[in-house]
Short mmCIF file of C-alpha atoms and ligand atoms in Angstrom, two decimals:
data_model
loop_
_atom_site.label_atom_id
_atom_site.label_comp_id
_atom_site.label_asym_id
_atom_site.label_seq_id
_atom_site.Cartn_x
_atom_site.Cartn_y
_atom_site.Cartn_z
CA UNK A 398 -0.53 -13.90 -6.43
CA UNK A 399 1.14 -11.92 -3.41
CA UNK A 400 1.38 -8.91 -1.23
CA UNK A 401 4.02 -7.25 0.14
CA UNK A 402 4.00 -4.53 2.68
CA UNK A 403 7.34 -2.60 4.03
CA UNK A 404 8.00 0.30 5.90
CA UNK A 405 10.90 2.92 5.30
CA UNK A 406 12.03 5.74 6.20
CA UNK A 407 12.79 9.00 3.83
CA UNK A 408 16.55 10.22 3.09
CA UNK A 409 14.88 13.60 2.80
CA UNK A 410 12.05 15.46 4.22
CA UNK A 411 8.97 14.28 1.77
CA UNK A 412 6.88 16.58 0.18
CA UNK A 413 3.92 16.00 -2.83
CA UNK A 414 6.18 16.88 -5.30
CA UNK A 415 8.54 14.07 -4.47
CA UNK A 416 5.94 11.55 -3.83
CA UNK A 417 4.15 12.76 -6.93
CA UNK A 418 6.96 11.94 -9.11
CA UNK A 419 7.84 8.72 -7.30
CA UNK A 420 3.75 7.71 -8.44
CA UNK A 421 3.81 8.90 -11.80
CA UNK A 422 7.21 6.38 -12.30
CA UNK A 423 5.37 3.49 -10.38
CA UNK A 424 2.19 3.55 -12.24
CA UNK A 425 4.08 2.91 -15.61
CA UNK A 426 6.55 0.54 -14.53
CA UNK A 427 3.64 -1.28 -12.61
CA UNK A 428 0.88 -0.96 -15.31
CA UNK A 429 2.93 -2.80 -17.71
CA UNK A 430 4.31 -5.21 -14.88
CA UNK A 431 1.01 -6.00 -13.73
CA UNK A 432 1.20 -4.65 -10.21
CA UNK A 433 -1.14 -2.62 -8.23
CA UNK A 434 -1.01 -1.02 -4.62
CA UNK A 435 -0.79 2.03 -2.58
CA UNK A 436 1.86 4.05 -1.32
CA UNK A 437 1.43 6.38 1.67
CA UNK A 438 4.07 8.88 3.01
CA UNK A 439 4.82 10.65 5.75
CA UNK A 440 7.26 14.11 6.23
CA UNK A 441 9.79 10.71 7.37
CA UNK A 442 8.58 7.92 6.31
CA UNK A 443 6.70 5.21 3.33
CA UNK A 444 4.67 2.41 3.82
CA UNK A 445 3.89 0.90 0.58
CA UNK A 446 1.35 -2.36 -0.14
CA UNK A 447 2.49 -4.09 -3.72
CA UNK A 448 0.62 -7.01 -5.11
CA UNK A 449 1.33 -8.87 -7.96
CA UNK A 450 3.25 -12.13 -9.25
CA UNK A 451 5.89 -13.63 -7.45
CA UNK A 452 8.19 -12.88 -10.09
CA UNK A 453 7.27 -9.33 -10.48
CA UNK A 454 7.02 -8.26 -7.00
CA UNK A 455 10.15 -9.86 -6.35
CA UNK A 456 11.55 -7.62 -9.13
CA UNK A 457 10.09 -4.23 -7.95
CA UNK A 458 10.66 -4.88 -4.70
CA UNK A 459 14.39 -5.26 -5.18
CA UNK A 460 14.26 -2.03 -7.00
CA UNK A 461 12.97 -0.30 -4.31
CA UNK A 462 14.80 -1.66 -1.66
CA UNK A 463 18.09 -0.15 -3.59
CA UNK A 464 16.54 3.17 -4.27
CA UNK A 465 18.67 5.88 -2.45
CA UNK A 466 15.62 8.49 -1.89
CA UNK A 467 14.88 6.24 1.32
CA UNK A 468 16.51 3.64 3.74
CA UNK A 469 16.20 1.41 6.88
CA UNK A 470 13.38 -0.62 5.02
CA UNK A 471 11.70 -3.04 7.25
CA UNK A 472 9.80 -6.03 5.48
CA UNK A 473 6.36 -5.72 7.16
CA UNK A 474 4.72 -9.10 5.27
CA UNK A 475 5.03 -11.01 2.01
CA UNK A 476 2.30 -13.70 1.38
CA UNK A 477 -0.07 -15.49 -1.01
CA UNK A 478 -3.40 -13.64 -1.59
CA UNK A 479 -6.30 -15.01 -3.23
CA UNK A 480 -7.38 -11.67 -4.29
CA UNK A 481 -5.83 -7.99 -4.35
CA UNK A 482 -7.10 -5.67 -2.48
CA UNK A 483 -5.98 -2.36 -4.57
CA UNK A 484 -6.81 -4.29 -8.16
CA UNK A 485 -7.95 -0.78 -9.68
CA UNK A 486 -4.67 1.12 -9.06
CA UNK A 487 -1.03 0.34 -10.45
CA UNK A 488 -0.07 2.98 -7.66
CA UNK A 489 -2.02 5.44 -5.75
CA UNK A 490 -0.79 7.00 -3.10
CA UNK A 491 -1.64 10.11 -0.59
CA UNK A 492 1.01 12.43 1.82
CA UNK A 493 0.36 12.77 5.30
CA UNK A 494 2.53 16.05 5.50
CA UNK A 495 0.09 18.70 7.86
CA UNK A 496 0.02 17.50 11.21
CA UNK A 497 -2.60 20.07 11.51
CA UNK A 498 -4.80 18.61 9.03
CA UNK A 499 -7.93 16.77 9.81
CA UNK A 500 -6.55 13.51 8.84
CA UNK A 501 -3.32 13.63 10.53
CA UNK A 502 -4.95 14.40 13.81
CA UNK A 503 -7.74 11.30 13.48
CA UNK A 504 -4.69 9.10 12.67
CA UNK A 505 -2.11 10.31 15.08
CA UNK A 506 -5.21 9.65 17.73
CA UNK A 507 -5.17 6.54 16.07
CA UNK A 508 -2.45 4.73 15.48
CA UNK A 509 0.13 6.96 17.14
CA UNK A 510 2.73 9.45 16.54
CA UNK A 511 6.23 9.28 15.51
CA UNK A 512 8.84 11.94 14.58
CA UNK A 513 6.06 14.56 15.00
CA UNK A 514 4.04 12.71 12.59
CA UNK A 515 1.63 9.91 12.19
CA UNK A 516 3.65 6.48 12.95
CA UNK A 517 3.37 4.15 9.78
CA UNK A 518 2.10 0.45 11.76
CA UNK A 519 4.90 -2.15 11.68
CA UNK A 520 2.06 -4.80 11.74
CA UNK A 521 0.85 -5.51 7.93
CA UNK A 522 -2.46 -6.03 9.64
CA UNK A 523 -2.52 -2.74 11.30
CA UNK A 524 -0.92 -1.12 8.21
CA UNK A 525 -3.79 -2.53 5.87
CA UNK A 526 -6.68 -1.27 7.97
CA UNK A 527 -5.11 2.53 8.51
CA UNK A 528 -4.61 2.66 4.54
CA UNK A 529 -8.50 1.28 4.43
CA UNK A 530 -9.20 4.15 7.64
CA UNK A 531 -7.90 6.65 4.53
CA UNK A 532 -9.62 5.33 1.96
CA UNK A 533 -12.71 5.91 3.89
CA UNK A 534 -12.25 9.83 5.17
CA UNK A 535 -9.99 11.14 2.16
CA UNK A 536 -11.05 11.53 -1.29
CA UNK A 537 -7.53 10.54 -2.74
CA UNK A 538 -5.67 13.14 -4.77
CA UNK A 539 -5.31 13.09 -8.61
CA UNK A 540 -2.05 14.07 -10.19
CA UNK A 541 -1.63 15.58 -13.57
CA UNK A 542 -0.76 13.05 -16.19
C1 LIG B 748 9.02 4.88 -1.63
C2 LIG B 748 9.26 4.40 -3.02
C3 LIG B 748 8.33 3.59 -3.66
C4 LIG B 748 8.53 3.13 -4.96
N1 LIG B 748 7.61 2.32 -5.56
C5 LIG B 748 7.82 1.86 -6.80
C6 LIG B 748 6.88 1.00 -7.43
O1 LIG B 748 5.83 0.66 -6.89
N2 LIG B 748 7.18 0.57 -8.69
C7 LIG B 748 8.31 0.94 -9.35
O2 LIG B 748 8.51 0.51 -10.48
N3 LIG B 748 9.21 1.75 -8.79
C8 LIG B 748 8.99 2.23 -7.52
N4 LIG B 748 9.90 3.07 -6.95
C9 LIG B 748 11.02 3.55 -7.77
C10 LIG B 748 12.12 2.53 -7.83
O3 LIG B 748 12.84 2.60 -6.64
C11 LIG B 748 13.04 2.81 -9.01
O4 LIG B 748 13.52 4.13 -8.94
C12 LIG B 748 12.33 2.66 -10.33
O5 LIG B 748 11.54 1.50 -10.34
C13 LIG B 748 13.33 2.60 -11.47
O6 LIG B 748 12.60 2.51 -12.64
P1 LIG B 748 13.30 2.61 -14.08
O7 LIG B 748 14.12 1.36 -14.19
O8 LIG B 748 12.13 2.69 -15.00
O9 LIG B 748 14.10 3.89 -14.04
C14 LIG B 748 9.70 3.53 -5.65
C15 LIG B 748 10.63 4.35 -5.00
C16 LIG B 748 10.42 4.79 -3.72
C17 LIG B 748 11.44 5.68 -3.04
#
């Protein structure tokens, strides 16, 4: 099993409605391809966690790498896992689009700021714990199936 982490950034300013159609495709292609993860955006950029078989991540990821909605994709980490850390979701994901909102500020403070948002880590370790820091203040949005 692996995990791979990268780091983009957006063609376009993000909004949910973007990023909620971008989730809806994931999920199915991942449910059926047996990968789980979480994707997190920004107004400018993703940072995405996938986990899965070799062969399969290796497929999605060169999927996404090609996908013309973002660019200047930076490979954070790729390695063998013993276990996955997101095993109950094909793809979640949350936007960090209000700067005002609590959130934003706590992670800004955080982890720092970039493009007058909250800077997505470049270190997979750093990148894991602010996607656990969300976990634990956000209850994570549901999107209409
Ligand atoms: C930021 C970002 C994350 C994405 N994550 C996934 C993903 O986890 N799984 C996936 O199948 N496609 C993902 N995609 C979409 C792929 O780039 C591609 O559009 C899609 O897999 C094509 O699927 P299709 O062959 O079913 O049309 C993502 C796209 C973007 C921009």
């Amino acid at each position: 099993m692996y995990r791979l982490i990268y780091k983009s950034r957006a063609v376009e300013d993000m909004d949910w409605e973007i990023v909620e159609q971008i989730l809806h495709h994931s999920e199915a292609n991942n449910a059926l391809a047996g990968i789980t993860g979480f994707l997190l955006a920004s107004r400018t950029h993703f940072l995405q966690v996938i986990e899965g078989t070799f062969e399969e991540i290796n497929d999605t990821y060169l999927r996404i790498v090609r996908d013309t909605r973002h660019e200047e994709i930076q490979l954070l980490s790729y390695e063998v896992i013993d276990a996955r850390l997101f095993e109950s979701w094909a793809m979640k994901g949350i936007g960090v689009f209000d700067n005002n909102s609590a959130l934003a500020r706590q992670l800004i403070e955080k982890y720092g700021e970039q493009d007058g948002g909250v800077r997505f880590p470049l270190e997979a370790w750093l990148a894991l714990s602010m996607i656990y820091d969300i976990r634990a203040i956000q209850e994570l949005p549901e999107w209409k199936r």
